[in-house]
Tab-separated table of C-alpha atoms in Angstrom:
chain	number	residue	atom	x	y	z
A	1	MET	CA	-109.517	177.739	49.350
A	2	ALA	CA	-106.459	179.300	50.750
A	3	GLN	CA	-105.835	183.030	49.608
A	4	ARG	CA	-102.517	182.192	48.053
A	5	THR	CA	-104.224	179.234	45.818
A	6	LYS	CA	-106.722	182.031	44.875
A	7	VAL	CA	-103.855	184.489	43.630
A	8	ILE	CA	-102.404	181.515	41.660
A	9	GLU	CA	-105.502	180.617	40.032
A	10	LEU	CA	-106.063	184.387	39.190
A	11	TYR	CA	-102.722	184.964	37.668
A	12	LYS	CA	-103.437	181.736	35.672
A	13	THR	CA	-106.562	182.748	34.237
A	14	LEU	CA	-105.445	186.029	33.323
A	15	LEU	CA	-102.211	184.692	31.504
A	16	HIS	CA	-104.905	182.772	29.745
A	17	LEU	CA	-107.165	185.676	28.815
A	18	GLY	CA	-103.947	187.448	27.844
A	19	LYS	CA	-103.314	185.116	24.783
A	20	ASP	CA	-105.904	187.184	22.750
A	21	TYR	CA	-104.789	190.430	23.823
A	22	PRO	CA	-104.641	193.155	20.786
A	23	LYS	CA	-101.339	194.585	21.935
A	24	GLY	CA	-99.869	190.848	21.925
A	25	TYR	CA	-99.340	188.445	24.473
A	26	THR	CA	-95.851	189.393	25.373
A	27	TYR	CA	-96.860	192.887	26.291
A	28	PHE	CA	-99.719	191.582	28.563
A	29	ARG	CA	-97.388	189.178	30.253
A	30	THR	CA	-94.998	191.482	31.144
A	31	ASN	CA	-97.484	194.006	32.475
A	32	LEU	CA	-99.118	191.249	34.514
A	33	LYS	CA	-96.044	190.030	36.094
A	34	LYS	CA	-94.889	193.519	36.890
A	35	ILE	CA	-98.232	194.146	38.628
A	36	PHE	CA	-98.284	190.829	40.575
A	37	THR	CA	-94.629	191.293	41.619
A	38	LYS	CA	-95.105	194.803	42.754
A	39	ASN	CA	-97.681	193.616	45.464
A	40	LYS	CA	-96.057	190.504	46.264
A	41	ASP	CA	-94.867	191.850	49.685
A	42	GLU	CA	-98.555	192.618	50.810
A	43	ASN	CA	-99.478	190.797	53.883
A	44	ASP	CA	-102.979	192.177	54.885
A	45	PRO	CA	-105.546	189.461	53.969
A	46	GLN	CA	-107.993	192.112	53.659
A	47	LYS	CA	-105.833	194.078	51.144
A	48	ILE	CA	-105.095	190.775	49.363
A	49	GLU	CA	-108.892	190.081	49.410
A	50	LYS	CA	-109.803	193.577	47.756
A	51	MET	CA	-106.922	192.940	44.927
A	52	LEU	CA	-108.272	189.619	44.270
A	53	GLU	CA	-111.803	191.366	43.745
A	54	HIS	CA	-110.176	193.873	41.264
A	55	GLY	CA	-108.474	190.654	39.705
A	56	GLN	CA	-112.157	189.322	39.102
A	57	TYR	CA	-113.058	192.963	37.692
A	58	VAL	CA	-110.033	192.975	35.334
A	59	ILE	CA	-111.152	189.411	33.899
A	60	LYS	CA	-114.829	190.658	33.159
A	61	GLU	CA	-113.559	193.711	31.351
A	62	LEU	CA	-111.215	191.750	29.145
A	63	GLU	CA	-114.009	189.250	28.308
A	64	ALA	CA	-116.040	192.048	27.484
A	65	LEU	CA	-113.351	193.793	25.347
A	66	TYR	CA	-112.899	190.477	23.189
A	67	MET	CA	-116.451	189.860	22.978
A	68	LEU	CA	-117.122	193.643	21.826
A	69	ARG	CA	-114.038	193.668	19.250
A	70	LYS	CA	-115.294	190.354	17.505
A	71	TYR	CA	-118.920	191.912	17.639
A	72	ARG	CA	-117.945	195.004	15.945
A	73	THR	CA	-115.350	193.312	13.210
A	74	LEU	CA	-118.105	190.912	12.237
A	75	LYS	CA	-120.654	193.621	12.129
A	76	LYS	CA	-118.415	195.927	10.144
A	77	ARG	CA	-117.911	192.989	7.831
A	78	TYR	CA	-121.207	191.735	7.201
A	79	TYR	CA	-123.872	194.188	8.380
A	80	SER	CA	-122.608	197.681	6.619
B	1	MET	CA	-136.416	167.379	26.256
B	2	ALA	CA	-134.459	168.040	23.123
B	3	ARG	CA	-131.403	166.862	22.178
B	4	VAL	CA	-129.517	169.469	20.253
B	5	LEU	CA	-126.732	169.062	17.559
B	6	VAL	CA	-124.419	171.929	17.044
B	7	GLY	CA	-122.146	172.123	14.172
B	8	VAL	CA	-118.902	173.873	14.688
B	9	LYS	CA	-116.297	174.979	11.832
B	10	ARG	CA	-112.730	175.809	12.452
B	11	VAL	CA	-111.504	178.801	10.408
B	12	ILE	CA	-108.816	181.492	10.262
B	13	ASP	CA	-109.023	183.469	13.429
B	14	TYR	CA	-111.197	186.811	12.774
B	15	ALA	CA	-108.372	188.948	13.620
B	16	VAL	CA	-105.886	187.299	11.486
B	17	LYS	CA	-104.975	189.396	8.207
B	18	ILE	CA	-105.708	186.781	5.189
B	19	ARG	CA	-103.177	186.280	2.872
B	20	VAL	CA	-103.594	184.681	-0.488
B	21	LYS	CA	-101.181	182.068	-1.695
B	22	PRO	CA	-98.969	183.342	-4.745
B	23	ASP	CA	-99.930	180.488	-6.734
B	24	LYS	CA	-103.651	181.491	-6.410
B	25	SER	CA	-104.759	177.983	-5.496
B	26	GLY	CA	-106.177	179.431	-1.899
B	27	VAL	CA	-105.193	181.361	1.398
B	28	VAL	CA	-102.178	180.718	3.486
B	29	THR	CA	-103.425	178.413	6.589
B	30	ASP	CA	-99.941	176.968	7.790
B	31	GLY	CA	-98.826	178.516	11.033
B	32	VAL	CA	-101.697	180.847	10.897
B	33	LYS	CA	-103.911	181.169	14.175
B	34	HIS	CA	-107.310	179.403	13.907
B	35	ALA	CA	-110.196	179.745	15.980
B	36	MET	CA	-114.163	178.728	15.958
B	37	ASN	CA	-116.176	180.396	13.559
B	38	PRO	CA	-117.683	183.055	15.341
B	39	PHE	CA	-121.270	182.258	14.199
B	40	ASP	CA	-120.818	178.978	15.578
B	41	GLU	CA	-120.013	180.197	18.879
B	42	ILE	CA	-123.233	181.873	18.887
B	43	ALA	CA	-124.742	178.604	18.005
B	44	ILE	CA	-123.104	176.911	20.930
B	45	GLU	CA	-123.731	179.439	23.232
B	46	GLU	CA	-127.612	179.059	22.460
B	47	ALA	CA	-127.410	175.643	22.772
B	48	VAL	CA	-125.675	175.924	26.225
B	49	ARG	CA	-128.476	178.311	27.138
B	50	MET	CA	-131.411	176.092	26.133
B	51	LYS	CA	-129.686	173.500	28.343
B	52	GLU	CA	-129.474	175.722	31.368
B	53	LYS	CA	-133.048	176.490	30.848
B	54	LYS	CA	-133.670	172.805	31.103
B	55	LEU	CA	-134.743	172.709	27.665
B	56	ALA	CA	-132.012	170.731	26.208
B	57	SER	CA	-131.229	167.233	27.685
B	58	GLU	CA	-127.788	166.944	25.724
B	59	ILE	CA	-125.591	169.145	23.378
B	60	ILE	CA	-123.483	167.259	20.622
B	61	ALA	CA	-120.747	169.280	18.949
B	62	VAL	CA	-119.832	168.398	15.522
B	63	SER	CA	-116.982	169.570	13.414
B	64	CYS	CA	-115.773	168.357	9.959
B	65	GLY	CA	-112.117	169.021	8.994
B	66	PRO	CA	-108.778	168.078	9.500
B	67	PRO	CA	-107.449	166.712	13.061
B	68	GLN	CA	-106.815	170.052	14.414
B	69	ALA	CA	-110.534	170.333	14.248
B	70	GLN	CA	-110.689	168.403	17.546
B	71	GLU	CA	-109.315	171.798	19.074
B	72	THR	CA	-112.526	173.481	17.938
B	73	ILE	CA	-114.612	170.903	19.305
B	74	ARG	CA	-112.623	171.210	22.758
B	75	THR	CA	-113.658	174.850	22.643
B	76	ALA	CA	-117.197	173.820	22.070
B	77	LEU	CA	-117.044	171.292	25.134
B	78	ALA	CA	-115.330	174.054	27.267
B	79	MET	CA	-118.157	176.559	26.563
B	80	GLY	CA	-120.747	173.615	27.670
B	81	ALA	CA	-121.278	170.790	25.081
B	82	ASP	CA	-121.596	167.633	26.493
B	83	ARG	CA	-119.523	165.741	23.841
B	84	GLY	CA	-118.135	165.890	20.322
B	85	ILE	CA	-117.971	164.191	16.806
B	86	HIS	CA	-115.195	164.543	15.069
B	87	VAL	CA	-115.576	163.840	11.085
B	88	GLU	CA	-112.405	163.371	9.783
B	89	VAL	CA	-111.705	165.051	6.374
B	90	ALA	CA	-108.030	166.040	5.639
B	91	GLY	CA	-105.921	167.264	3.174
B	92	ALA	CA	-107.105	168.128	-0.623
B	93	GLU	CA	-110.316	166.357	0.219
B	94	TYR	CA	-111.035	169.052	2.813
B	95	ASP	CA	-110.006	171.604	0.230
B	96	THR	CA	-113.050	170.694	-1.772
B	97	LEU	CA	-115.410	169.835	1.069
B	98	GLN	CA	-118.596	171.902	0.534
B	99	PRO	CA	-121.822	172.677	2.317
B	100	ILE	CA	-123.499	170.115	0.494
B	101	HIS	CA	-121.216	167.282	1.892
B	102	VAL	CA	-121.167	168.902	5.400
B	103	SER	CA	-125.034	168.912	5.418
B	104	LYS	CA	-125.160	165.450	4.390
B	105	ILE	CA	-122.888	164.636	7.249
B	106	LEU	CA	-124.712	166.659	9.817
B	107	ALA	CA	-128.293	165.123	8.387
B	108	LYS	CA	-127.253	161.490	8.992
B	109	LEU	CA	-125.458	162.387	12.395
B	110	ALA	CA	-128.637	164.158	13.270
B	111	GLN	CA	-130.672	161.065	12.561
B	112	ASP	CA	-128.317	158.677	14.261
B	113	GLU	CA	-127.735	160.553	17.252
B	114	LYS	CA	-131.809	161.392	17.357
B	115	ALA	CA	-131.111	165.234	17.718
B	116	ASP	CA	-134.356	167.486	17.986
B	117	ILE	CA	-132.709	170.658	17.126
B	118	VAL	CA	-129.919	171.162	14.868
B	119	ILE	CA	-128.036	174.461	15.204
B	120	VAL	CA	-125.172	175.923	12.898
B	121	GLY	CA	-123.724	179.258	12.422
B	122	LYS	CA	-125.522	180.972	9.575
B	123	GLN	CA	-122.006	181.213	7.746
B	124	ALA	CA	-118.707	180.612	8.124
B	125	ILE	CA	-116.263	183.783	7.991
B	126	ASP	CA	-113.825	181.794	5.721
B	127	ASP	CA	-115.842	180.739	2.661
B	128	ASP	CA	-119.090	182.727	3.623
B	129	ALA	CA	-121.281	180.179	1.829
B	130	ASN	CA	-124.407	180.784	4.106
B	131	GLN	CA	-125.754	176.949	2.599
B	132	THR	CA	-125.436	174.641	5.150
B	133	ALA	CA	-128.350	175.205	7.285
B	134	GLN	CA	-130.623	175.101	4.252
B	135	MET	CA	-129.216	172.245	3.047
B	136	THR	CA	-129.306	170.044	6.289
B	137	ALA	CA	-133.056	171.013	6.628
B	138	ALA	CA	-133.454	170.086	2.752
B	139	VAL	CA	-131.669	166.730	3.645
B	140	LEU	CA	-133.660	165.963	6.537
B	141	ASP	CA	-136.676	167.337	5.237
B	142	TRP	CA	-137.234	169.521	8.624
B	143	PRO	CA	-138.263	172.936	8.819
B	144	ALA	CA	-135.600	175.419	9.090
B	145	GLY	CA	-135.273	178.682	11.029
B	146	THR	CA	-132.298	180.734	9.430
B	147	PHE	CA	-130.735	183.944	10.550
B	148	CYS	CA	-132.299	183.420	14.138
B	149	SER	CA	-131.843	186.810	16.295
B	150	LYS	CA	-134.509	185.098	18.913
B	151	VAL	CA	-135.492	181.798	19.748
B	152	GLU	CA	-138.458	180.976	21.896
B	153	HIS	CA	-139.638	177.445	23.099
B	154	GLY	CA	-143.185	176.490	23.060
B	155	SER	CA	-144.188	172.457	23.141
B	156	GLY	CA	-143.106	170.875	19.961
B	157	GLU	CA	-142.786	173.995	18.296
B	158	LEU	CA	-140.567	176.816	18.344
B	159	THR	CA	-141.275	180.757	17.672
B	160	ILE	CA	-138.216	182.163	15.595
B	161	THR	CA	-137.512	185.829	15.148
B	162	ARG	CA	-135.237	185.973	11.862
B	163	GLU	CA	-133.486	188.864	10.612
B	164	VAL	CA	-134.257	189.729	7.280
B	165	ASP	CA	-133.512	192.490	5.057
B	166	GLY	CA	-134.628	195.847	6.953
B	167	GLY	CA	-136.409	194.208	9.662
B	168	LEU	CA	-137.553	191.034	11.654
B	169	GLU	CA	-139.913	188.173	10.531
B	170	VAL	CA	-141.759	186.127	13.224
B	171	ILE	CA	-142.190	182.424	12.324
B	172	LYS	CA	-143.191	179.017	14.095
B	173	VAL	CA	-141.820	175.990	13.122
B	174	LYS	CA	-142.395	172.454	14.482
B	175	THR	CA	-139.645	170.489	16.136
B	176	PRO	CA	-137.428	168.973	14.786
B	177	ALA	CA	-135.931	171.816	13.112
B	178	VAL	CA	-132.712	173.191	12.013
B	179	LEU	CA	-131.655	176.681	12.937
B	180	SER	CA	-128.838	179.313	11.876
B	181	ALA	CA	-127.784	181.539	14.374
B	182	ASP	CA	-127.320	185.339	13.468
B	183	LEU	CA	-124.986	187.658	15.052
B	184	ARG	CA	-127.499	189.088	17.311
B	185	LEU	CA	-129.003	185.936	18.891
B	186	ASN	CA	-126.803	186.073	21.870
B	187	GLU	CA	-123.269	186.945	23.414
B	188	PRO	CA	-121.267	184.027	23.502
B	189	ARG	CA	-119.305	183.263	26.667
B	190	TYR	CA	-115.696	182.798	26.915
B	191	ALA	CA	-114.202	179.430	27.727
B	192	THR	CA	-112.989	179.638	30.733
B	193	LEU	CA	-109.847	177.938	31.883
B	194	PRO	CA	-111.324	175.343	34.518
B	195	ASN	CA	-114.035	174.697	31.535
B	196	ILE	CA	-111.091	174.093	29.257
B	197	MET	CA	-109.495	171.572	31.751
B	198	LYS	CA	-112.833	169.945	32.481
B	199	ALA	CA	-113.674	169.771	28.622
B	200	LYS	CA	-110.512	167.640	28.097
B	201	LYS	CA	-112.088	164.590	29.945
B	202	LYS	CA	-115.352	164.778	27.704
B	203	PRO	CA	-115.591	162.473	25.035
B	204	ILE	CA	-114.846	163.029	21.286
B	205	LYS	CA	-116.100	160.325	18.938
B	206	LYS	CA	-113.912	160.043	15.728
B	207	VAL	CA	-115.827	158.988	12.426
B	208	SER	CA	-115.064	159.243	8.851
B	209	PRO	CA	-117.717	160.297	6.275
B	210	LYS	CA	-117.390	156.901	4.391
B	211	ASP	CA	-118.650	155.462	7.953
B	212	LEU	CA	-121.512	157.685	7.683
B	213	GLY	CA	-122.178	156.617	4.044
B	214	VAL	CA	-121.869	160.270	2.480
B	215	ASP	CA	-119.701	160.570	-0.517
B	216	THR	CA	-117.044	163.324	-0.369
B	217	ALA	CA	-116.235	163.492	-4.111
B	218	PRO	CA	-115.416	167.104	-5.125
B	219	ARG	CA	-118.159	168.827	-6.975
B	220	ILE	CA	-116.193	172.138	-7.687
B	221	ASP	CA	-112.736	173.132	-8.772
B	222	ILE	CA	-111.221	175.934	-7.364
B	223	ILE	CA	-109.892	177.911	-10.320
B	224	SER	CA	-108.372	180.852	-8.739
B	225	VAL	CA	-108.295	182.944	-5.486
B	226	GLU	CA	-107.497	186.528	-5.705
B	227	ASP	CA	-107.186	189.099	-3.194
B	228	PRO	CA	-109.834	191.789	-3.360
B	229	PRO	CA	-109.013	195.140	-5.226
B	230	VAL	CA	-107.067	197.735	-3.293
B	231	ARG	CA	-108.855	201.034	-2.741
B	232	GLN	CA	-107.428	203.552	-4.674
B	233	ALA	CA	-105.833	206.711	-3.341
B	234	GLY	CA	-108.091	209.901	-3.135
B	235	SER	CA	-106.822	213.421	-3.534
B	236	ILE	CA	-107.368	216.697	-2.145
B	237	LEU	CA	-108.345	219.487	-4.476
B	238	PRO	CA	-107.694	223.245	-3.715
B	239	ASP	CA	-110.887	225.056	-4.553
B	240	VAL	CA	-114.517	224.096	-6.456
B	241	ASP	CA	-113.436	224.622	-9.816
B	242	ALA	CA	-110.277	222.065	-9.546
B	243	LEU	CA	-113.157	219.962	-8.518
B	244	VAL	CA	-115.540	220.416	-11.256
B	245	ALA	CA	-112.792	220.027	-13.643
B	246	LYS	CA	-111.833	216.703	-12.076
B	247	LEU	CA	-115.443	215.441	-12.182
B	248	LYS	CA	-115.860	216.749	-15.837
B	249	GLU	CA	-112.723	214.801	-16.622
B	250	GLY	CA	-114.253	211.631	-15.118
B	251	GLY	CA	-117.214	211.929	-16.812
B	252	HIS	CA	-119.510	212.294	-13.731
B	253	ILE	CA	-121.156	215.749	-14.829
């Protein structure tokens, strides 16, 4: 897959994940856009690859955040 | 290999602050974010893991509810279910739909679809009834494994670790069986964007309770729905004497 497609896909995935962000979708989207625009002139494929990897890491972190948040809420509601 | 039927319910999202309608007839659901019941997510996840371990051949997600319940079925499909069945119950009929009706529907579908295992969440976070799994098992006359925190597969039987008060109980049940998922059974996966897209192509069959021969006549009347009492504010006292005086005043000592 071309690197450009990968970047777009990452952006879309992150946008999708941002819908559940505790601070709100607008907050998430503005910041996400800011970060992507900041690096838009990056041309070094290796550096882009690194950033993509970081993106995957952020995805995992977000998923973990949501899961933990849900688990903790349920635990508090039903098990204490 | 087993065919797994999973019941999923569309409920108000766990993170939403619930508001009661002023006329005490129920809670506000219009314009409120809905999601799949978290315990049902755990149930779906368990079924998907069975399929990944080649223990299950097909996963069927069932939801009873208004047309929007299809979104919940789609989420289940995105998580890995193969096909969905939407039992359409809308409007006033849905307001008085009780676990007894749902369990009859699930039991009928389990027989029609020749399911070997039925998994549901232990309870929904909206009505907190915690009855569907038990009643489904009763209607089908199948063994029930409720509050599962671990499920192990044997040949024609399941070893289930159940969460009971103050500990764990291990039981063995023969399949076919009905299971209900507890919070610690697994960690449900997040439906990824590509999987959500793929889920749009998976089939959802629409049926009505009448097609299944289930009578959904209300068995209860909702008399009133009220907010839980608000916790009263505490007070900070300057010294022990004041505390003792206050306790005496309240009749605690």
